[in-house]
Short mmCIF file of C-alpha atoms in Angstrom, two decimals:
data_model
loop_
_atom_site.label_atom_id
_atom_site.label_comp_id
_atom_site.label_asym_id
_atom_site.label_seq_id
_atom_site.Cartn_x
_atom_site.Cartn_y
_atom_site.Cartn_z
CA MET A 1 13.38 -14.38 -29.43
CA TYR A 2 11.10 -11.36 -28.85
CA ALA A 3 14.05 -9.16 -27.94
CA GLU A 4 15.40 -9.63 -31.47
CA THR A 5 12.23 -9.74 -33.56
CA VAL A 6 10.08 -6.97 -32.05
CA LYS A 7 10.44 -3.38 -33.21
CA PHE A 8 10.33 -1.42 -29.95
CA PRO A 9 8.66 2.03 -29.91
CA LYS A 10 10.57 5.22 -29.34
CA MET A 11 10.18 6.75 -25.87
CA ALA A 12 10.32 10.22 -24.31
CA ARG A 13 10.48 11.33 -20.71
CA VAL A 14 7.53 13.34 -19.37
CA LYS A 15 6.79 15.08 -16.08
CA GLN A 16 3.37 15.53 -14.49
CA ILE A 17 2.84 18.88 -12.80
CA ILE A 18 1.57 17.96 -9.32
CA ALA A 19 1.06 20.68 -6.67
CA GLN A 20 0.93 19.38 -3.09
CA THR A 21 1.19 20.71 0.47
CA ALA A 22 3.06 19.08 3.36
CA ILE A 23 3.67 19.56 7.09
CA ASN A 24 7.14 20.92 7.81
CA ASP A 25 7.25 20.46 11.59
CA ILE A 26 6.11 16.85 12.10
CA LYS A 27 6.90 16.69 15.80
CA GLY A 28 5.15 19.97 16.47
CA ALA A 29 2.07 18.90 14.52
CA VAL A 30 1.78 15.58 16.37
CA ARG A 31 2.23 17.27 19.75
CA GLU A 32 -0.41 19.88 18.89
CA GLU A 33 -2.93 17.17 17.97
CA LEU A 34 -2.21 15.20 21.13
CA GLU A 35 -2.67 18.31 23.24
CA SER A 36 -6.07 18.85 21.62
CA ILE A 37 -7.43 15.59 23.07
CA ASN A 38 -5.85 15.92 26.55
CA VAL A 39 -3.72 12.77 26.77
CA ALA A 40 -3.53 13.13 30.58
CA GLY A 41 -7.27 12.69 30.71
CA ARG A 42 -7.10 9.52 28.63
CA ILE A 43 -4.14 7.70 30.21
CA LYS A 44 -3.56 7.34 33.95
CA PRO A 45 -0.12 7.14 35.61
CA GLY A 46 1.18 3.57 35.68
CA GLU A 47 -1.03 2.32 32.84
CA LYS A 48 0.58 0.14 30.21
CA VAL A 49 -0.25 1.45 26.76
CA GLY A 50 0.04 -0.39 23.45
CA ILE A 51 0.65 1.68 20.31
CA THR A 52 -0.35 -0.03 17.07
CA VAL A 53 2.22 0.00 14.27
CA GLY A 54 1.45 -1.68 10.96
CA SER A 55 3.58 -3.06 8.16
CA ARG A 56 3.01 -0.30 5.61
CA GLY A 57 5.63 2.29 4.82
CA VAL A 58 4.30 5.42 6.54
CA ALA A 59 6.08 8.73 6.04
CA ASN A 60 7.88 9.95 9.18
CA LEU A 61 6.83 6.74 10.93
CA LYS A 62 9.65 6.67 13.47
CA ILE A 63 9.27 10.37 14.33
CA ILE A 64 5.53 10.09 14.86
CA VAL A 65 5.81 6.96 17.02
CA GLU A 66 8.56 8.65 19.06
CA VAL A 67 6.29 11.61 19.83
CA ILE A 68 3.40 9.32 20.81
CA ILE A 69 5.73 7.37 23.12
CA GLU A 70 6.96 10.65 24.58
CA ALA A 71 3.38 11.78 25.25
CA VAL A 72 2.54 8.53 27.03
CA LYS A 73 5.61 8.81 29.25
CA GLN A 74 4.89 12.45 30.07
CA VAL A 75 1.58 11.51 31.69
CA GLY A 76 3.13 8.59 33.59
CA GLY A 77 2.12 5.79 31.24
CA GLU A 78 4.35 2.91 30.14
CA PRO A 79 4.39 2.64 26.31
CA PHE A 80 4.69 -0.55 24.28
CA ILE A 81 4.82 -1.06 20.52
CA LEU A 82 2.09 -3.43 19.34
CA PRO A 83 2.64 -4.92 15.86
CA ALA A 84 -0.68 -4.77 14.02
CA MET A 85 -0.21 -6.28 10.59
CA GLY A 86 -2.57 -9.21 10.14
CA SER A 87 -0.79 -11.98 8.25
CA HIS A 88 2.21 -9.90 7.21
CA GLY A 89 5.61 -10.93 8.46
CA GLY A 90 4.79 -14.50 7.47
CA GLY A 91 2.11 -14.58 10.16
CA THR A 92 4.70 -15.08 12.92
CA ALA A 93 5.80 -13.00 15.90
CA ALA A 94 9.41 -13.08 14.71
CA GLY A 95 8.30 -11.97 11.27
CA GLN A 96 6.39 -9.05 12.78
CA VAL A 97 9.51 -7.89 14.61
CA GLU A 98 11.58 -8.23 11.44
CA MET A 99 9.02 -6.21 9.49
CA LEU A 100 9.06 -3.43 12.10
CA ASN A 101 12.87 -3.45 12.10
CA SER A 102 12.86 -2.88 8.34
CA LEU A 103 10.69 0.20 8.95
CA GLY A 104 13.07 1.60 11.59
CA ILE A 105 10.83 0.65 14.51
CA ARG A 106 13.15 -1.02 17.01
CA ALA A 107 12.62 -1.36 20.75
CA GLU A 108 16.13 -0.19 21.62
CA ALA A 109 15.90 2.87 19.37
CA LEU A 110 12.53 3.98 20.70
CA ASN A 111 13.01 2.92 24.33
CA ALA A 112 9.75 1.02 24.23
CA PRO A 113 9.38 -2.79 24.19
CA VAL A 114 7.79 -4.54 21.20
CA LEU A 115 5.01 -6.95 22.19
CA ALA A 116 4.84 -9.30 19.22
CA CYS A 117 2.31 -12.11 19.14
CA ASP A 118 0.97 -14.23 16.28
CA LYS A 119 -2.09 -15.57 18.11
CA ALA A 120 -5.56 -14.09 18.41
CA SER A 121 -8.81 -15.03 20.15
CA GLN A 122 -12.41 -14.33 19.24
CA ILE A 123 -14.01 -11.68 21.44
CA GLY A 124 -17.47 -11.70 19.89
CA THR A 125 -19.45 -11.23 16.68
CA THR A 126 -20.91 -8.23 14.90
CA LYS A 127 -24.62 -7.73 14.16
CA GLN A 128 -24.08 -9.52 10.85
CA GLY A 129 -22.50 -12.47 12.65
CA ILE A 130 -18.92 -11.67 11.61
CA PRO A 131 -16.45 -13.12 14.15
CA VAL A 132 -14.12 -10.58 15.73
CA TYR A 133 -10.57 -11.57 16.64
CA VAL A 134 -8.06 -9.65 18.73
CA ASN A 135 -4.34 -10.14 19.32
CA ASP A 136 -3.89 -12.22 22.50
CA ILE A 137 -1.48 -9.61 23.89
CA THR A 138 -4.37 -7.16 24.24
CA LEU A 139 -6.46 -9.77 26.06
CA SER A 140 -3.78 -11.04 28.42
CA GLY A 141 -3.85 -8.14 30.85
CA GLN A 142 -0.44 -6.89 29.71
CA LEU A 143 -2.00 -3.69 28.37
CA ASP A 144 -4.39 -1.27 30.05
CA LYS A 145 -4.99 1.06 27.10
CA LEU A 146 -4.56 1.14 23.32
CA ILE A 147 -3.54 3.95 21.00
CA LEU A 148 -4.62 3.23 17.43
CA PHE A 149 -2.16 4.68 14.95
CA ASN A 150 -2.26 4.27 11.19
CA ARG A 151 -2.16 6.10 7.89
CA VAL A 152 -5.51 6.73 6.18
CA LYS A 153 -5.45 5.97 2.47
CA GLU A 154 -7.41 4.43 -0.35
CA HIS A 155 -7.71 0.65 -0.38
CA THR A 156 -6.46 -1.31 -3.37
CA GLU A 157 -9.41 -3.71 -3.50
CA PHE A 158 -12.59 -1.65 -3.02
CA GLU A 159 -14.05 1.84 -2.81
CA GLY A 160 -16.07 3.23 0.09
CA GLU A 161 -16.37 5.95 2.72
CA ILE A 162 -13.93 4.02 4.92
CA GLU A 163 -11.15 2.03 3.33
CA SER A 164 -7.64 1.68 4.77
CA GLY A 165 -6.99 3.39 8.08
CA ILE A 166 -7.98 3.13 11.75
CA HIS A 167 -10.84 0.69 11.25
CA LYS A 168 -8.65 -1.53 9.09
CA ILE A 169 -5.77 -1.68 11.56
CA CYS A 170 -8.35 -2.83 14.12
CA ALA A 171 -10.19 -5.34 11.95
CA ILE A 172 -7.18 -6.86 10.21
CA GLY A 173 -4.05 -5.59 11.96
CA ILE A 174 -4.91 -6.32 15.59
CA GLY A 175 -6.61 -9.54 14.60
CA ASN A 176 -3.35 -11.19 13.50
CA PRO A 177 -3.61 -13.98 10.85
CA GLN A 178 -6.82 -15.35 12.36
CA GLY A 179 -8.59 -12.01 12.26
CA ALA A 180 -7.22 -11.12 8.84
CA LEU A 181 -8.48 -14.41 7.42
CA ALA A 182 -11.95 -13.98 8.94
CA VAL A 183 -12.31 -10.43 7.63
CA HIS A 184 -11.28 -11.41 4.11
CA GLN A 185 -13.52 -14.48 4.10
CA TYR A 186 -16.59 -12.54 5.17
CA SER A 187 -15.72 -9.71 2.77
CA LEU A 188 -16.38 -12.04 -0.16
CA ASP A 189 -20.02 -12.26 0.96
CA TYR A 190 -20.66 -8.94 2.72
CA GLY A 191 -18.19 -6.67 0.92
CA TYR A 192 -14.96 -5.17 2.22
CA GLU A 193 -16.30 -1.85 3.44
CA GLN A 194 -19.12 -3.32 5.52
CA THR A 195 -16.93 -6.04 7.00
CA ILE A 196 -13.96 -3.82 7.89
CA THR A 197 -16.20 -1.06 9.25
CA GLU A 198 -18.30 -3.44 11.37
CA VAL A 199 -15.37 -5.36 12.81
CA GLY A 200 -13.29 -2.22 13.34
CA ALA A 201 -16.14 -0.41 15.11
CA TYR A 202 -16.76 -3.45 17.33
CA ILE A 203 -13.12 -3.52 18.42
CA ILE A 204 -13.03 0.23 19.03
CA LYS A 205 -16.09 -0.11 21.29
CA GLN A 206 -14.99 -3.23 23.15
CA LEU A 207 -11.29 -2.54 23.75
CA PRO A 208 -9.87 0.13 26.06
CA VAL A 209 -8.98 2.57 23.30
CA ALA A 210 -7.53 5.78 24.69
CA PHE A 211 -7.54 7.56 21.35
CA ALA A 212 -6.49 7.23 17.71
CA ILE A 213 -4.09 9.24 15.63
CA ALA A 214 -3.94 9.09 11.85
CA THR A 215 -1.92 10.63 9.06
CA VAL A 216 -2.65 11.43 5.45
CA GLU A 217 0.11 11.71 2.88
CA ASN A 218 0.35 13.75 -0.28
CA TYR A 219 1.45 12.40 -3.65
CA TYR A 220 5.12 12.73 -2.72
CA HIS A 221 4.56 10.50 0.35
CA GLU A 222 5.06 13.43 2.67
CA THR A 223 2.88 13.85 5.74
CA ALA A 224 0.17 16.31 4.75
CA HIS A 225 -2.36 15.92 7.60
CA ILE A 226 -2.27 14.58 11.17
CA LYS A 227 -5.41 14.03 13.21
CA ALA A 228 -5.94 12.81 16.78
CA MET A 229 -9.40 11.40 17.55
CA LEU A 230 -11.31 10.24 20.59
CA PRO A 231 -12.99 6.83 20.18
CA ASP A 232 -16.44 8.21 19.35
CA GLU A 233 -14.94 10.57 16.75
CA ILE A 234 -13.03 7.96 14.75
CA MET A 235 -15.77 6.98 12.28
CA GLU A 236 -16.58 10.45 10.94
CA ALA A 237 -13.02 11.73 11.17
CA GLU A 238 -11.71 8.82 9.13
CA LYS A 239 -14.26 9.47 6.38
CA LYS A 240 -13.05 13.06 6.09
CA LEU A 241 -9.40 12.00 6.10
CA LEU A 242 -10.02 9.50 3.30
CA LYS A 243 -11.44 12.27 1.10
CA LEU A 244 -8.24 14.26 1.68
CA ALA A 245 -6.14 11.21 0.84
CA LYS A 246 -7.97 10.54 -2.42
CA ALA A 247 -7.55 14.15 -3.49
CA SER A 248 -3.77 13.61 -3.37
CA LEU A 249 -3.59 10.42 -5.44
CA GLY A 250 -1.11 10.17 -8.28
CA LYS A 251 -2.41 8.54 -11.45
CA ILE A 252 -1.10 7.67 -14.88
CA PRO A 253 -2.24 10.58 -17.07
CA PHE A 254 -3.65 8.40 -19.87
CA GLU A 255 -6.83 6.33 -19.95
CA ALA A 256 -5.94 3.89 -22.76
CA ILE A 257 -2.57 2.11 -22.73
CA ASP A 258 -1.32 -0.88 -24.72
CA VAL A 259 1.60 -1.80 -22.47
CA LEU A 260 2.46 -0.54 -18.99
CA ILE A 261 6.03 -1.22 -17.85
CA VAL A 262 6.44 -1.20 -14.04
CA GLU A 263 10.04 -1.29 -12.79
CA GLU A 264 9.19 -2.59 -9.32
CA MET A 265 6.31 -3.84 -7.22
CA GLY A 266 6.22 -4.48 -3.48
CA LYS A 267 4.30 -4.56 -0.22
CA ASN A 268 5.92 -1.28 0.80
CA ILE A 269 4.42 0.27 -2.33
CA SER A 270 0.91 -1.16 -2.10
CA GLY A 271 -0.91 -3.92 -0.27
CA SER A 272 -1.38 -5.58 -3.65
CA GLY A 273 2.16 -4.89 -4.84
CA MET A 274 0.86 -2.45 -7.44
CA ASP A 275 -1.87 0.07 -6.62
CA ALA A 276 -5.11 -1.03 -8.31
CA ASN A 277 -6.18 2.60 -8.55
CA VAL A 278 -3.19 3.24 -10.80
CA ILE A 279 -3.17 0.10 -12.96
CA GLY A 280 -6.94 -0.30 -13.21
CA ARG A 281 -6.98 -3.92 -12.04
CA ILE A 282 -8.37 -5.31 -8.78
CA GLN A 283 -9.04 -9.02 -9.39
CA VAL A 284 -11.00 -9.57 -6.19
CA PHE A 285 -14.05 -11.81 -6.30
CA GLY A 286 -17.24 -9.78 -6.00
CA GLN A 287 -15.54 -6.41 -6.47
CA LYS A 288 -16.18 -4.32 -9.58
CA GLU A 289 -13.14 -3.67 -11.76
CA PRO A 290 -12.23 -0.01 -12.37
CA GLU A 291 -13.46 1.40 -15.67
CA LYS A 292 -10.26 3.41 -16.20
CA PRO A 293 -7.47 3.21 -17.09
CA VAL A 294 -7.76 0.45 -19.68
CA ILE A 295 -4.39 -1.29 -19.95
CA LYS A 296 -4.03 -4.24 -22.30
CA ARG A 297 -0.78 -5.66 -20.90
CA ILE A 298 1.24 -5.04 -17.73
CA VAL A 299 4.90 -5.99 -17.38
CA VAL A 300 6.46 -5.88 -13.90
CA LEU A 301 10.23 -6.18 -13.87
CA ASP A 302 11.33 -6.55 -10.23
CA THR A 303 10.28 -6.53 -6.58
CA THR A 304 11.51 -4.27 -3.80
CA VAL A 305 14.02 -5.31 -1.15
CA GLU A 306 11.54 -4.21 1.52
CA SER A 307 9.06 -6.88 0.37
CA HIS A 308 11.33 -9.67 1.61
CA GLY A 309 10.26 -11.89 -1.27
CA MET A 310 6.52 -11.46 -0.72
CA ALA A 311 5.00 -10.77 -4.14
CA THR A 312 1.28 -10.52 -3.46
CA GLY A 313 -0.13 -8.87 -6.57
CA ILE A 314 2.22 -10.51 -9.04
CA GLY A 315 -0.91 -12.04 -10.58
CA LEU A 316 -2.05 -8.56 -11.63
CA ALA A 317 0.72 -8.55 -14.25
CA ASP A 318 0.72 -10.36 -17.58
CA PHE A 319 4.50 -10.67 -17.90
CA THR A 320 7.45 -10.57 -15.53
CA THR A 321 11.11 -11.60 -15.34
CA LYS A 322 13.09 -14.55 -14.06
CA LYS A 323 14.91 -12.06 -11.84
CA LEU A 324 11.70 -11.34 -9.95
CA VAL A 325 10.59 -14.98 -9.83
CA ASP A 326 13.93 -16.03 -8.35
CA LYS A 327 13.40 -13.58 -5.45
CA LEU A 328 9.99 -14.95 -4.50
CA ASP A 329 9.28 -16.27 -1.05
CA LEU A 330 6.45 -18.51 -2.17
CA TRP A 331 5.26 -19.35 1.34
CA SER A 332 4.79 -15.76 2.49
CA THR A 333 3.24 -14.84 -0.87
CA TYR A 334 0.80 -17.73 -0.86
CA PHE A 335 -0.01 -17.30 2.83
CA ASN A 336 -0.86 -13.63 2.33
CA CYS A 337 -2.91 -14.27 -0.82
CA ILE A 338 -4.88 -17.12 0.75
CA THR A 339 -5.50 -15.11 3.93
CA ALA A 340 -6.73 -12.23 1.77
CA GLN A 341 -8.99 -14.62 -0.17
CA SER A 342 -7.22 -13.50 -3.35
CA PRO A 343 -5.40 -16.52 -4.84
CA GLU A 344 -5.54 -14.72 -8.18
CA LYS A 345 -2.93 -12.28 -6.92
CA GLY A 346 -0.41 -15.07 -6.33
CA ARG A 347 -0.51 -16.49 -9.85
CA LEU A 348 2.76 -16.29 -11.74
CA PRO A 349 2.65 -14.45 -15.07
CA ILE A 350 4.63 -15.57 -18.11
CA TYR A 351 8.26 -14.71 -17.45
CA PHE A 352 11.48 -14.48 -19.44
CA ALA A 353 15.19 -14.30 -18.67
CA THR A 354 15.53 -10.61 -19.51
CA GLU A 355 13.46 -7.47 -19.24
CA LYS A 356 13.79 -6.89 -22.97
CA GLU A 357 12.30 -10.31 -23.74
CA SER A 358 9.40 -9.74 -21.36
CA ILE A 359 8.61 -6.29 -22.76
CA GLY A 360 8.96 -7.60 -26.30
CA ALA A 361 6.53 -10.43 -25.57
CA ALA A 362 4.00 -7.98 -24.13
CA LEU A 363 4.23 -5.85 -27.27
CA THR A 364 3.22 -8.87 -29.36
CA CYS A 365 0.00 -9.33 -27.34
CA ILE A 366 -1.79 -6.05 -28.02
CA GLY A 367 -3.90 -6.96 -31.03
CA ILE A 368 -3.48 -5.39 -34.46
CA THR A 369 -1.45 -2.40 -33.29
CA LYS A 370 2.17 -2.67 -34.42
CA PRO A 371 4.66 -2.70 -31.51
CA GLU A 372 6.44 0.41 -32.76
CA ASN A 373 3.10 2.29 -32.71
CA ALA A 374 1.96 1.02 -29.33
CA ARG A 375 0.78 3.31 -26.55
CA VAL A 376 3.43 2.46 -23.95
CA VAL A 377 3.95 3.97 -20.50
CA HIS A 378 6.98 3.19 -18.33
CA ILE A 379 6.84 4.00 -14.60
CA ARG A 380 9.14 3.32 -11.66
CA ASN A 381 6.31 2.00 -9.47
CA THR A 382 2.67 2.84 -8.81
CA ASN A 383 3.66 5.30 -6.07
CA GLU A 384 5.96 7.28 -8.34
CA VAL A 385 4.27 8.58 -11.47
CA GLU A 386 5.49 12.16 -11.56
CA VAL A 387 8.30 11.43 -14.02
CA ILE A 388 7.42 8.72 -16.53
CA GLU A 389 8.36 7.62 -20.03
CA VAL A 390 5.81 7.46 -22.83
CA SER A 391 5.96 6.17 -26.37
CA ALA A 392 5.94 8.41 -29.44
CA SER A 393 2.26 7.64 -30.10
CA LEU A 394 1.32 9.43 -26.86
CA LEU A 395 3.32 12.59 -27.50
CA PRO A 396 0.53 14.44 -29.36
CA GLU A 397 -1.54 14.22 -26.15
CA VAL A 398 1.40 15.35 -24.01
CA LEU A 399 2.01 18.45 -26.08
CA VAL A 400 -1.52 19.82 -25.70
CA ARG A 401 -1.89 19.26 -21.96
CA SER A 402 -0.89 21.94 -19.45
CA ASN A 403 -0.27 19.42 -16.65
CA LEU A 404 2.36 17.53 -18.66
CA GLU A 405 5.87 18.70 -19.48
CA LEU A 406 8.05 17.07 -22.13
CA LEU A 407 11.53 16.57 -20.64
CA THR A 408 13.33 14.79 -23.50
CA GLU A 409 12.91 14.18 -27.17
CA GLU A 410 11.82 10.74 -28.31
CA LYS A 411 14.56 8.16 -28.78
CA PRO A 412 14.76 4.38 -29.09
CA MET A 413 13.81 2.36 -26.01
CA GLN A 414 17.15 1.76 -24.29
CA PHE A 415 18.44 -1.52 -22.87
CA ASP A 416 21.83 -2.43 -21.41
CA GLU A 417 23.98 -5.41 -22.40
CA SER A 418 22.07 -7.65 -19.98
CA GLY A 419 18.74 -6.77 -21.55
CA ASN A 420 17.62 -4.48 -18.72
CA ILE A 421 15.70 -1.36 -19.65
CA LEU A 422 17.25 1.98 -18.70
CA LYS A 423 15.54 2.85 -15.43
CA ILE A 424 13.76 6.13 -14.89
CA SER A 425 15.76 6.70 -11.71
CA ALA A 426 18.96 6.46 -13.78
CA GLY A 427 18.15 9.77 -15.37
#
C-alpha cells in the first residue's frame, strides 16, 4: 500500500571528510607496550594465565591476542583464552565458543585452549552493597593470573568518565550471565557508571590481575592506540583512553532528521544493535536521552550475519522488515534484553514484507511534512557513516559545509523488483 501511494524523496550520495590516524605495525605496537610493563616481572614460569576476550568485534583481534599469547609463553607461562562476554552467546559455554569462533578466535589457530564456562559465583560486595560475580573458571584454581584485554569505547546506554572497556569486561564480561544481570539490575538504581566502575575495580583488586591491555579504534575501525597498564594504573588510563575514543566517533552530520534508514543492525556493530550516540535514542530506564540528533522515525532493514539472530536494540526502531523478523532468535534476544534490564530494546517495531513498504510507512508518520520534502538520511549502519545518502531537502546544507562532499546528483530513491532499496555498498 505505502509503496504505491507515497511519493518518495529524491536522494543524493554524500561523503563526510573524516581525517584519522592508525597504527601500521600492530604486532610491533603490542610488543612495545608489553615490554614497557615487564611481563616477566608479572608472570612467573609455569603459571597458567587467562586472557579475556569479549564478544565485540575488535579490530586486529586475532593479531593482538596472538602477540599476548606469545608474550606469556616467552616468560614461561601457559596461556588460556577466557571468554568474557556476560550473557552473550546465549549465556552458555557452547555459545561463548561459537561467538569466539565467529571472531576468528579458535584454540587450534592460536595454540591456546579456550576455557569456556557459563557459571559464576559471588566473591563479595562493593561499598554500595552491589554483589560481585566472577566466572567459576577463575575461582577453580585452573588459572594463576589474569590478563584483562578489551577495547575502550563509548557505551551505548550512558555517558561517564569510564564507559565500555577494562572495567566493563570485569564487571559484566567475567561475571557471566549472573554477573551481567546483577550489574544491570543495580545500574537501574545506582547508574551504569557507578555500578560498572565499582564492580570492575573490586574485581581488579581481588583477582590476580597481571596487567591489562586496551585498544582504541578510529572512525574506520582501525587500531589507533594500544595501551598496557598495571592494575593500579587501569582506572586513570582508561579515562584517558575513553577521551581518545570519543574524539574519533563518527556521527550523522545533521541534527534534525525526519526519517533515518539503517540498512543493518547487529551486535557486532553495537551492543544495542544501533549506536545510541548516532541515532540519538537510548531507551534505558533512568538514563537521560540524548538531545541531538532529533530523528522522528527510524527504519532498520536487516540484521548482520554475525549477530546470529540476536536483535537487541530492534526496539529502538519504529519500522522494520519481515526479512529481519524472520531471522530473529527470540530466545537470545529476549535473554540479552532481560539481562540488560532493557526489555524496551526487544520490542518488535511495525514491519512490512518489503523495504519499500516499511520506508513508505515511515514517511507517512512525520507530521505535516510531505514525504517528498522529508529530511531523509540513509546509512549502511551506525558504524559506517562516511558515505551516506541524503534527501534533496538536505542538499542546501551539504553544499555550504566544508566537511561534506556531494558525490552524485539527486535522483529518485531506487528500489529493485523485490522492493529492496539500492544499498550504499552497491555503489
